[in-house]
Amino acid sequence: MKLKKILCVLTAAFMAMTLLAGCGGGGDKKEADSKAKSEMKVMRVAGSIDFAPFEFQDETKKEYQGFDMDLIRAIGKEMGVKVEISNITFDGLIPALEAGNIDAIISGMTINDARKKKVLFSDAYYESGLTMVVASDNSTIKTFKDLEGKKVAVQIGTTSAAEVRKIKDVKITELDTPSICFMELMAGNVDAVVNDRPVNDYFISRGFDGVKALPERLTAEEYGIAINKKNPELQKKVNAALKKLREKGEYQKIFDKWFAAKKVK
Protein backbone atom coordinates (compact mmCIF):
# COMPACT_ATOMS: atom_id res chain seq x y z
CA MET A 1 0.00 0.00 0.00
CA LYS A 2 2.77 2.39 0.94
CA LEU A 3 4.56 1.79 -2.37
CA LYS A 4 1.37 2.54 -4.32
CA LYS A 5 0.84 5.75 -2.38
CA ILE A 6 4.42 6.82 -3.04
CA LEU A 7 4.03 6.10 -6.74
CA CYS A 8 0.77 8.07 -6.89
CA VAL A 9 2.37 11.04 -5.15
CA LEU A 10 5.38 10.96 -7.48
CA THR A 11 3.13 10.68 -10.54
CA ALA A 12 1.01 13.62 -9.41
CA ALA A 13 4.08 15.69 -8.70
CA PHE A 14 5.57 14.89 -12.11
CA MET A 15 2.34 15.89 -13.88
CA ALA A 16 2.19 19.15 -11.94
CA MET A 17 5.79 19.96 -12.84
CA THR A 18 5.07 19.19 -16.50
CA LEU A 19 2.06 21.51 -16.54
CA LEU A 20 4.02 24.29 -14.86
CA ALA A 21 6.89 23.84 -17.28
CA GLY A 22 4.43 24.06 -20.15
CA CYS A 23 2.99 27.32 -18.86
CA GLY A 24 6.40 28.77 -18.13
CA GLY A 25 7.68 27.71 -21.54
CA GLY A 26 5.04 29.82 -23.31
CA GLY A 27 6.05 32.85 -21.30
CA ASP A 28 9.71 32.21 -21.93
CA LYS A 29 9.07 31.91 -25.66
CA LYS A 30 7.21 35.23 -25.74
CA GLU A 31 10.00 36.85 -23.77
CA ALA A 32 12.61 35.37 -26.11
CA ASP A 33 10.68 36.56 -29.17
CA SER A 34 10.38 40.04 -27.70
CA LYS A 35 14.09 40.09 -26.87
CA ALA A 36 15.02 38.92 -30.37
CA LYS A 37 12.86 41.66 -31.86
CA SER A 38 14.56 44.33 -29.75
CA GLU A 39 18.04 43.05 -30.61
CA MET A 40 17.97 44.25 -34.21
CA LYS A 41 20.91 43.15 -36.35
CA VAL A 42 19.81 44.83 -39.59
CA MET A 43 17.97 48.12 -39.85
CA ARG A 44 16.00 48.35 -43.10
CA VAL A 45 15.97 52.00 -44.15
CA ALA A 46 14.46 53.67 -47.21
CA GLY A 47 14.71 57.04 -48.87
CA SER A 48 13.72 58.68 -52.13
CA ILE A 49 17.19 58.65 -53.66
CA ASP A 50 17.03 61.76 -55.80
CA PHE A 51 17.18 64.54 -53.26
CA ALA A 52 20.75 65.82 -53.39
CA PRO A 53 22.62 66.63 -51.28
CA PHE A 54 20.66 64.47 -48.85
CA GLU A 55 20.39 61.30 -50.92
CA PHE A 56 21.35 60.57 -54.51
CA GLN A 57 22.94 57.98 -56.77
CA ASP A 58 26.49 58.58 -57.96
CA GLU A 59 27.15 56.28 -60.92
CA THR A 60 30.85 56.12 -60.02
CA LYS A 61 30.10 54.73 -56.55
CA LYS A 62 28.39 51.57 -55.37
CA GLU A 63 26.57 52.99 -52.35
CA TYR A 64 23.98 55.75 -52.24
CA GLN A 65 25.54 59.12 -51.45
CA GLY A 66 24.48 62.19 -49.48
CA PHE A 67 24.14 63.73 -46.04
CA ASP A 68 21.26 61.46 -45.00
CA MET A 69 23.06 58.37 -46.25
CA ASP A 70 26.24 59.14 -44.31
CA LEU A 71 24.25 60.03 -41.22
CA ILE A 72 22.09 56.89 -41.13
CA ARG A 73 25.14 54.68 -41.67
CA ALA A 74 26.86 56.46 -38.77
CA ILE A 75 23.75 55.98 -36.63
CA GLY A 76 23.67 52.29 -37.53
CA LYS A 77 27.34 51.91 -36.63
CA GLU A 78 26.73 53.61 -33.29
CA MET A 79 23.81 51.24 -32.66
CA GLY A 80 25.86 48.23 -33.71
CA VAL A 81 23.54 47.25 -36.56
CA LYS A 82 23.95 46.87 -40.31
CA VAL A 83 22.02 49.41 -42.37
CA GLU A 84 20.33 48.26 -45.58
CA ILE A 85 19.09 51.15 -47.72
CA SER A 86 16.43 50.87 -50.41
CA ASN A 87 15.11 53.43 -52.89
CA ILE A 88 11.37 54.18 -52.77
CA THR A 89 9.50 57.13 -54.29
CA PHE A 90 8.78 59.78 -51.67
CA ASP A 91 5.01 59.29 -51.61
CA GLY A 92 5.51 55.55 -51.09
CA LEU A 93 7.82 55.82 -48.09
CA ILE A 94 5.28 56.10 -45.26
CA PRO A 95 3.01 53.36 -46.70
CA ALA A 96 6.06 51.06 -46.86
CA LEU A 97 6.87 51.87 -43.23
CA GLU A 98 3.29 51.29 -42.09
CA ALA A 99 3.23 47.95 -43.93
CA GLY A 100 6.34 46.82 -42.06
CA ASN A 101 8.44 46.51 -45.22
CA ILE A 102 11.07 48.85 -43.75
CA ASP A 103 12.09 49.92 -40.24
CA ALA A 104 12.88 53.59 -40.81
CA ILE A 105 12.83 56.44 -43.32
CA ILE A 106 15.53 59.03 -43.84
CA SER A 107 14.75 61.22 -46.82
CA GLY A 108 14.82 64.91 -45.93
CA MET A 109 11.40 64.34 -44.36
CA THR A 110 9.90 67.31 -42.54
CA ILE A 111 8.46 66.67 -39.10
CA ASN A 112 4.83 67.83 -39.08
CA ASP A 113 1.57 67.03 -37.31
CA ALA A 114 0.03 65.19 -40.27
CA ARG A 115 2.95 62.77 -40.47
CA LYS A 116 3.10 62.37 -36.69
CA LYS A 117 -0.31 60.72 -36.88
CA LYS A 118 1.23 57.94 -38.95
CA VAL A 119 4.83 57.62 -37.76
CA LEU A 120 7.19 58.26 -34.88
CA PHE A 121 9.96 60.77 -35.50
CA SER A 122 13.48 60.91 -34.17
CA ASP A 123 14.83 64.12 -32.73
CA ALA A 124 15.36 66.69 -35.49
CA TYR A 125 18.66 66.24 -37.28
CA TYR A 126 18.51 69.17 -39.75
CA GLU A 127 16.86 72.59 -39.89
CA SER A 128 15.62 73.63 -43.28
CA GLY A 129 13.05 75.84 -44.98
CA LEU A 130 11.39 76.30 -48.35
CA THR A 131 12.95 78.68 -50.86
CA MET A 132 12.34 79.29 -54.54
CA VAL A 133 14.44 79.34 -57.66
CA VAL A 134 13.64 81.39 -60.76
CA ALA A 135 15.35 82.18 -64.05
CA SER A 136 18.34 84.51 -63.68
CA ASP A 137 16.74 87.16 -65.87
CA ASN A 138 13.40 87.04 -64.02
CA SER A 139 12.81 90.41 -62.33
CA THR A 140 9.08 90.05 -61.65
CA ILE A 141 9.29 87.35 -58.98
CA LYS A 142 11.03 88.54 -55.82
CA THR A 143 8.89 87.15 -53.00
CA PHE A 144 6.49 84.25 -52.54
CA LYS A 145 3.57 86.61 -52.90
CA ASP A 146 4.74 87.24 -56.47
CA LEU A 147 3.96 83.59 -57.28
CA GLU A 148 0.23 84.38 -57.37
CA GLY A 149 -1.10 83.22 -60.73
CA LYS A 150 2.28 81.76 -61.71
CA LYS A 151 3.35 78.22 -62.68
CA VAL A 152 5.40 76.50 -59.99
CA ALA A 153 7.13 73.11 -60.03
CA VAL A 154 7.39 71.08 -56.81
CA GLN A 155 8.29 67.51 -55.90
CA ILE A 156 5.22 65.34 -55.43
CA GLY A 157 4.25 64.41 -51.87
CA THR A 158 6.46 67.04 -50.22
CA THR A 159 5.70 69.97 -47.93
CA SER A 160 6.63 72.21 -50.87
CA ALA A 161 3.47 71.10 -52.65
CA ALA A 162 1.30 71.64 -49.57
CA GLU A 163 2.67 75.13 -48.87
CA VAL A 164 2.58 76.37 -52.47
CA ARG A 165 -1.10 75.39 -52.74
CA LYS A 166 -1.83 78.11 -50.17
CA ILE A 167 -0.73 80.79 -52.64
CA LYS A 168 -3.61 82.44 -54.50
CA ASP A 169 -4.29 81.21 -58.06
CA VAL A 170 -0.95 79.38 -58.27
CA LYS A 171 -0.66 76.67 -60.94
CA ILE A 172 1.24 73.69 -59.53
CA THR A 173 3.15 71.08 -61.49
CA GLU A 174 4.02 68.11 -59.25
CA LEU A 175 6.99 66.07 -60.45
CA ASP A 176 8.86 63.00 -59.21
CA THR A 177 12.24 64.55 -58.42
CA PRO A 178 13.87 67.96 -57.80
CA SER A 179 16.09 67.52 -60.88
CA ILE A 180 13.03 67.24 -63.14
CA CYS A 181 11.61 70.38 -61.50
CA PHE A 182 14.79 72.27 -62.42
CA MET A 183 14.70 70.99 -65.99
CA GLU A 184 11.13 72.25 -66.31
CA LEU A 185 12.27 75.69 -65.09
CA MET A 186 15.20 75.80 -67.49
CA ALA A 187 12.92 74.77 -70.35
CA GLY A 188 10.62 77.69 -69.53
CA ASN A 189 7.65 75.46 -68.70
CA VAL A 190 7.29 76.87 -65.18
CA ASP A 191 8.05 80.23 -63.59
CA ALA A 192 9.64 78.94 -60.40
CA VAL A 193 10.71 75.88 -58.42
CA VAL A 194 9.97 75.65 -54.71
CA ASN A 195 11.99 73.20 -52.68
CA ASP A 196 14.07 72.89 -49.53
CA ARG A 197 16.83 75.48 -49.44
CA PRO A 198 19.86 73.11 -49.32
CA VAL A 199 18.49 71.17 -52.29
CA ASN A 200 18.00 74.33 -54.34
CA ASP A 201 21.46 75.61 -53.45
CA TYR A 202 23.06 72.26 -54.20
CA PHE A 203 21.55 71.99 -57.68
CA ILE A 204 22.59 75.52 -58.57
CA SER A 205 26.14 74.87 -57.35
CA ARG A 206 26.26 71.75 -59.51
CA GLY A 207 25.88 73.53 -62.81
CA PHE A 208 22.25 74.53 -63.30
CA ASP A 209 23.13 77.80 -65.02
CA GLY A 210 20.61 80.47 -65.89
CA VAL A 211 18.75 80.21 -62.59
CA LYS A 212 19.02 81.92 -59.20
CA ALA A 213 17.83 81.20 -55.67
CA LEU A 214 15.89 83.92 -53.87
CA PRO A 215 16.68 84.55 -50.18
CA GLU A 216 13.16 84.54 -48.72
CA ARG A 217 12.13 81.40 -46.80
CA LEU A 218 8.49 80.36 -46.91
CA THR A 219 8.76 78.07 -43.89
CA ALA A 220 11.15 76.97 -41.18
CA GLU A 221 11.28 73.19 -41.07
CA GLU A 222 13.03 70.37 -39.24
CA TYR A 223 13.92 66.99 -40.72
CA GLY A 224 13.52 63.78 -38.75
CA ILE A 225 13.96 60.03 -39.19
CA ALA A 226 10.55 58.36 -39.42
CA ILE A 227 9.98 55.11 -37.53
CA ASN A 228 7.04 52.71 -37.35
CA LYS A 229 4.63 53.65 -34.54
CA LYS A 230 4.81 50.08 -33.25
CA ASN A 231 8.53 50.41 -32.58
CA PRO A 232 9.17 53.10 -29.94
CA GLU A 233 12.25 51.13 -28.84
CA LEU A 234 13.93 51.84 -32.18
CA GLN A 235 13.06 55.51 -31.82
CA LYS A 236 14.89 55.59 -28.47
CA LYS A 237 17.95 53.84 -29.91
CA VAL A 238 18.13 56.14 -32.94
CA ASN A 239 17.86 59.23 -30.71
CA ALA A 240 20.56 57.90 -28.38
CA ALA A 241 22.88 57.22 -31.33
CA LEU A 242 22.20 60.65 -32.85
CA LYS A 243 22.99 62.30 -29.51
CA LYS A 244 26.30 60.42 -29.24
CA LEU A 245 27.29 61.41 -32.79
CA ARG A 246 26.71 65.06 -31.91
CA GLU A 247 28.70 64.76 -28.68
CA LYS A 248 31.65 63.08 -30.42
CA GLY A 249 31.72 65.61 -33.26
CA GLU A 250 30.89 62.99 -35.89
CA TYR A 251 27.64 64.72 -36.84
CA GLN A 252 29.49 67.98 -37.50
CA LYS A 253 32.00 66.21 -39.73
CA ILE A 254 29.20 64.76 -41.85
CA PHE A 255 27.43 68.13 -41.97
CA ASP A 256 30.56 69.97 -43.07
CA LYS A 257 31.23 67.39 -45.77
CA TRP A 258 27.94 68.13 -47.52
CA PHE A 259 27.14 71.74 -46.69
CA ALA A 260 30.11 73.79 -45.48
CA ALA A 261 31.76 73.94 -48.92
CA LYS A 262 28.56 74.04 -50.97
CA LYS A 263 27.03 77.39 -50.08
CA VAL A 264 25.95 79.40 -53.09
CA LYS A 265 27.26 82.95 -52.96
GROMACS .gro file of C-alpha atoms in nm:
model
  265
    1MET     CA    1   0.000   0.000   0.000
    2LYS     CA    2   0.277   0.239   0.094
    3LEU     CA    3   0.456   0.179  -0.237
    4LYS     CA    4   0.137   0.254  -0.432
    5LYS     CA    5   0.084   0.575  -0.238
    6ILE     CA    6   0.442   0.682  -0.304
    7LEU     CA    7   0.403   0.610  -0.674
    8CYS     CA    8   0.077   0.807  -0.689
    9VAL     CA    9   0.237   1.104  -0.515
   10LEU     CA   10   0.538   1.096  -0.748
   11THR     CA   11   0.313   1.068  -1.054
   12ALA     CA   12   0.101   1.362  -0.941
   13ALA     CA   13   0.408   1.569  -0.870
   14PHE     CA   14   0.557   1.489  -1.211
   15MET     CA   15   0.234   1.589  -1.388
   16ALA     CA   16   0.219   1.915  -1.194
   17MET     CA   17   0.579   1.996  -1.284
   18THR     CA   18   0.507   1.919  -1.650
   19LEU     CA   19   0.206   2.151  -1.654
   20LEU     CA   20   0.402   2.429  -1.486
   21ALA     CA   21   0.689   2.384  -1.728
   22GLY     CA   22   0.443   2.406  -2.015
   23CYS     CA   23   0.299   2.732  -1.886
   24GLY     CA   24   0.640   2.877  -1.813
   25GLY     CA   25   0.768   2.771  -2.154
   26GLY     CA   26   0.504   2.982  -2.331
   27GLY     CA   27   0.605   3.285  -2.130
   28ASP     CA   28   0.971   3.221  -2.193
   29LYS     CA   29   0.907   3.191  -2.566
   30LYS     CA   30   0.721   3.523  -2.574
   31GLU     CA   31   1.000   3.685  -2.377
   32ALA     CA   32   1.261   3.537  -2.611
   33ASP     CA   33   1.068   3.656  -2.917
   34SER     CA   34   1.038   4.004  -2.770
   35LYS     CA   35   1.409   4.009  -2.687
   36ALA     CA   36   1.502   3.892  -3.037
   37LYS     CA   37   1.286   4.166  -3.186
   38SER     CA   38   1.456   4.433  -2.975
   39GLU     CA   39   1.804   4.305  -3.061
   40MET     CA   40   1.797   4.425  -3.421
   41LYS     CA   41   2.091   4.315  -3.635
   42VAL     CA   42   1.981   4.483  -3.959
   43MET     CA   43   1.797   4.812  -3.985
   44ARG     CA   44   1.600   4.835  -4.310
   45VAL     CA   45   1.597   5.200  -4.415
   46ALA     CA   46   1.446   5.367  -4.721
   47GLY     CA   47   1.471   5.704  -4.887
   48SER     CA   48   1.372   5.868  -5.213
   49ILE     CA   49   1.719   5.865  -5.366
   50ASP     CA   50   1.703   6.176  -5.580
   51PHE     CA   51   1.718   6.454  -5.326
   52ALA     CA   52   2.075   6.582  -5.339
   53PRO     CA   53   2.262   6.663  -5.128
   54PHE     CA   54   2.066   6.447  -4.885
   55GLU     CA   55   2.039   6.130  -5.092
   56PHE     CA   56   2.135   6.057  -5.451
   57GLN     CA   57   2.294   5.798  -5.677
   58ASP     CA   58   2.649   5.858  -5.796
   59GLU     CA   59   2.715   5.628  -6.092
   60THR     CA   60   3.085   5.612  -6.002
   61LYS     CA   61   3.010   5.473  -5.655
   62LYS     CA   62   2.839   5.157  -5.537
   63GLU     CA   63   2.657   5.299  -5.235
   64TYR     CA   64   2.398   5.575  -5.224
   65GLN     CA   65   2.554   5.912  -5.145
   66GLY     CA   66   2.448   6.219  -4.948
   67PHE     CA   67   2.414   6.373  -4.604
   68ASP     CA   68   2.126   6.146  -4.500
   69MET     CA   69   2.306   5.837  -4.625
   70ASP     CA   70   2.624   5.914  -4.431
   71LEU     CA   71   2.425   6.003  -4.122
   72ILE     CA   72   2.209   5.689  -4.113
   73ARG     CA   73   2.514   5.468  -4.167
   74ALA     CA   74   2.686   5.646  -3.877
   75ILE     CA   75   2.375   5.598  -3.663
   76GLY     CA   76   2.367   5.229  -3.753
   77LYS     CA   77   2.734   5.191  -3.663
   78GLU     CA   78   2.673   5.361  -3.329
   79MET     CA   79   2.381   5.124  -3.266
   80GLY     CA   80   2.586   4.823  -3.371
   81VAL     CA   81   2.354   4.725  -3.656
   82LYS     CA   82   2.395   4.687  -4.031
   83VAL     CA   83   2.202   4.941  -4.237
   84GLU     CA   84   2.033   4.826  -4.558
   85ILE     CA   85   1.909   5.115  -4.772
   86SER     CA   86   1.643   5.087  -5.041
   87ASN     CA   87   1.511   5.343  -5.289
   88ILE     CA   88   1.137   5.418  -5.277
   89THR     CA   89   0.950   5.713  -5.429
   90PHE     CA   90   0.878   5.978  -5.167
   91ASP     CA   91   0.501   5.929  -5.161
   92GLY     CA   92   0.551   5.555  -5.109
   93LEU     CA   93   0.782   5.582  -4.809
   94ILE     CA   94   0.528   5.610  -4.526
   95PRO     CA   95   0.301   5.336  -4.670
   96ALA     CA   96   0.606   5.106  -4.686
   97LEU     CA   97   0.687   5.187  -4.323
   98GLU     CA   98   0.329   5.129  -4.209
   99ALA     CA   99   0.323   4.795  -4.393
  100GLY     CA  100   0.634   4.682  -4.206
  101ASN     CA  101   0.844   4.651  -4.522
  102ILE     CA  102   1.107   4.885  -4.375
  103ASP     CA  103   1.209   4.992  -4.024
  104ALA     CA  104   1.288   5.359  -4.081
  105ILE     CA  105   1.283   5.644  -4.332
  106ILE     CA  106   1.553   5.903  -4.384
  107SER     CA  107   1.475   6.122  -4.682
  108GLY     CA  108   1.482   6.491  -4.593
  109MET     CA  109   1.140   6.434  -4.436
  110THR     CA  110   0.990   6.731  -4.254
  111ILE     CA  111   0.846   6.667  -3.910
  112ASN     CA  112   0.483   6.783  -3.908
  113ASP     CA  113   0.157   6.703  -3.731
  114ALA     CA  114   0.003   6.519  -4.027
  115ARG     CA  115   0.295   6.277  -4.047
  116LYS     CA  116   0.310   6.237  -3.669
  117LYS     CA  117  -0.031   6.072  -3.688
  118LYS     CA  118   0.123   5.794  -3.895
  119VAL     CA  119   0.483   5.762  -3.776
  120LEU     CA  120   0.719   5.826  -3.488
  121PHE     CA  121   0.996   6.077  -3.550
  122SER     CA  122   1.348   6.091  -3.417
  123ASP     CA  123   1.483   6.412  -3.273
  124ALA     CA  124   1.536   6.669  -3.549
  125TYR     CA  125   1.866   6.624  -3.728
  126TYR     CA  126   1.851   6.917  -3.975
  127GLU     CA  127   1.686   7.259  -3.989
  128SER     CA  128   1.562   7.363  -4.328
  129GLY     CA  129   1.305   7.584  -4.498
  130LEU     CA  130   1.139   7.630  -4.835
  131THR     CA  131   1.295   7.868  -5.086
  132MET     CA  132   1.234   7.929  -5.454
  133VAL     CA  133   1.444   7.934  -5.766
  134VAL     CA  134   1.364   8.139  -6.076
  135ALA     CA  135   1.535   8.218  -6.405
  136SER     CA  136   1.834   8.451  -6.368
  137ASP     CA  137   1.674   8.716  -6.587
  138ASN     CA  138   1.340   8.704  -6.402
  139SER     CA  139   1.281   9.041  -6.233
  140THR     CA  140   0.908   9.005  -6.165
  141ILE     CA  141   0.929   8.735  -5.898
  142LYS     CA  142   1.103   8.854  -5.582
  143THR     CA  143   0.889   8.715  -5.300
  144PHE     CA  144   0.649   8.425  -5.254
  145LYS     CA  145   0.357   8.661  -5.290
  146ASP     CA  146   0.474   8.724  -5.647
  147LEU     CA  147   0.396   8.359  -5.728
  148GLU     CA  148   0.023   8.438  -5.737
  149GLY     CA  149  -0.110   8.322  -6.073
  150LYS     CA  150   0.228   8.176  -6.171
  151LYS     CA  151   0.335   7.822  -6.268
  152VAL     CA  152   0.540   7.650  -5.999
  153ALA     CA  153   0.713   7.311  -6.003
  154VAL     CA  154   0.739   7.108  -5.681
  155GLN     CA  155   0.829   6.751  -5.590
  156ILE     CA  156   0.522   6.534  -5.543
  157GLY     CA  157   0.425   6.441  -5.187
  158THR     CA  158   0.646   6.704  -5.022
  159THR     CA  159   0.570   6.997  -4.793
  160SER     CA  160   0.663   7.221  -5.087
  161ALA     CA  161   0.347   7.110  -5.265
  162ALA     CA  162   0.130   7.164  -4.957
  163GLU     CA  163   0.267   7.513  -4.887
  164VAL     CA  164   0.258   7.637  -5.247
  165ARG     CA  165  -0.110   7.539  -5.274
  166LYS     CA  166  -0.183   7.811  -5.017
  167ILE     CA  167  -0.073   8.079  -5.264
  168LYS     CA  168  -0.361   8.244  -5.450
  169ASP     CA  169  -0.429   8.121  -5.806
  170VAL     CA  170  -0.095   7.938  -5.827
  171LYS     CA  171  -0.066   7.667  -6.094
  172ILE     CA  172   0.124   7.369  -5.953
  173THR     CA  173   0.315   7.108  -6.149
  174GLU     CA  174   0.402   6.811  -5.925
  175LEU     CA  175   0.699   6.607  -6.045
  176ASP     CA  176   0.886   6.300  -5.921
  177THR     CA  177   1.224   6.455  -5.842
  178PRO     CA  178   1.387   6.796  -5.780
  179SER     CA  179   1.609   6.752  -6.088
  180ILE     CA  180   1.303   6.724  -6.314
  181CYS     CA  181   1.161   7.038  -6.150
  182PHE     CA  182   1.479   7.227  -6.242
  183MET     CA  183   1.470   7.099  -6.599
  184GLU     CA  184   1.113   7.225  -6.631
  185LEU     CA  185   1.227   7.569  -6.509
  186MET     CA  186   1.520   7.580  -6.749
  187ALA     CA  187   1.292   7.477  -7.035
  188GLY     CA  188   1.062   7.769  -6.953
  189ASN     CA  189   0.765   7.546  -6.870
  190VAL     CA  190   0.729   7.687  -6.518
  191ASP     CA  191   0.805   8.023  -6.359
  192ALA     CA  192   0.964   7.894  -6.040
  193VAL     CA  193   1.071   7.588  -5.842
  194VAL     CA  194   0.997   7.565  -5.471
  195ASN     CA  195   1.199   7.320  -5.268
  196ASP     CA  196   1.407   7.289  -4.953
  197ARG     CA  197   1.683   7.548  -4.944
  198PRO     CA  198   1.986   7.311  -4.932
  199VAL     CA  199   1.849   7.117  -5.229
  200ASN     CA  200   1.800   7.433  -5.434
  201ASP     CA  201   2.146   7.561  -5.345
  202TYR     CA  202   2.306   7.226  -5.420
  203PHE     CA  203   2.155   7.199  -5.768
  204ILE     CA  204   2.259   7.552  -5.857
  205SER     CA  205   2.614   7.487  -5.735
  206ARG     CA  206   2.626   7.175  -5.951
  207GLY     CA  207   2.588   7.353  -6.281
  208PHE     CA  208   2.225   7.453  -6.330
  209ASP     CA  209   2.313   7.780  -6.502
  210GLY     CA  210   2.061   8.047  -6.589
  211VAL     CA  211   1.875   8.021  -6.259
  212LYS     CA  212   1.902   8.192  -5.920
  213ALA     CA  213   1.783   8.120  -5.567
  214LEU     CA  214   1.589   8.392  -5.387
  215PRO     CA  215   1.668   8.455  -5.018
  216GLU     CA  216   1.316   8.454  -4.872
  217ARG     CA  217   1.213   8.140  -4.680
  218LEU     CA  218   0.849   8.036  -4.691
  219THR     CA  219   0.876   7.807  -4.389
  220ALA     CA  220   1.115   7.697  -4.118
  221GLU     CA  221   1.128   7.319  -4.107
  222GLU     CA  222   1.303   7.037  -3.924
  223TYR     CA  223   1.392   6.699  -4.072
  224GLY     CA  224   1.352   6.378  -3.875
  225ILE     CA  225   1.396   6.003  -3.919
  226ALA     CA  226   1.055   5.836  -3.942
  227ILE     CA  227   0.998   5.511  -3.753
  228ASN     CA  228   0.704   5.271  -3.735
  229LYS     CA  229   0.463   5.365  -3.454
  230LYS     CA  230   0.481   5.008  -3.325
  231ASN     CA  231   0.853   5.041  -3.258
  232PRO     CA  232   0.917   5.310  -2.994
  233GLU     CA  233   1.225   5.113  -2.884
  234LEU     CA  234   1.393   5.184  -3.218
  235GLN     CA  235   1.306   5.551  -3.182
  236LYS     CA  236   1.489   5.559  -2.847
  237LYS     CA  237   1.795   5.384  -2.991
  238VAL     CA  238   1.813   5.614  -3.294
  239ASN     CA  239   1.786   5.923  -3.071
  240ALA     CA  240   2.056   5.790  -2.838
  241ALA     CA  241   2.288   5.722  -3.133
  242LEU     CA  242   2.220   6.065  -3.285
  243LYS     CA  243   2.299   6.230  -2.951
  244LYS     CA  244   2.630   6.042  -2.924
  245LEU     CA  245   2.729   6.141  -3.279
  246ARG     CA  246   2.671   6.506  -3.191
  247GLU     CA  247   2.870   6.476  -2.868
  248LYS     CA  248   3.165   6.308  -3.042
  249GLY     CA  249   3.172   6.561  -3.326
  250GLU     CA  250   3.089   6.299  -3.589
  251TYR     CA  251   2.764   6.472  -3.684
  252GLN     CA  252   2.949   6.798  -3.750
  253LYS     CA  253   3.200   6.621  -3.973
  254ILE     CA  254   2.920   6.476  -4.185
  255PHE     CA  255   2.743   6.813  -4.197
  256ASP     CA  256   3.056   6.997  -4.307
  257LYS     CA  257   3.123   6.739  -4.577
  258TRP     CA  258   2.794   6.813  -4.752
  259PHE     CA  259   2.714   7.174  -4.669
  260ALA     CA  260   3.011   7.379  -4.548
  261ALA     CA  261   3.176   7.394  -4.892
  262LYS     CA  262   2.856   7.404  -5.097
  263LYS     CA  263   2.703   7.739  -5.008
  264VAL     CA  264   2.595   7.940  -5.309
  265LYS     CA  265   2.726   8.295  -5.296
   0.00000   0.00000   0.00000
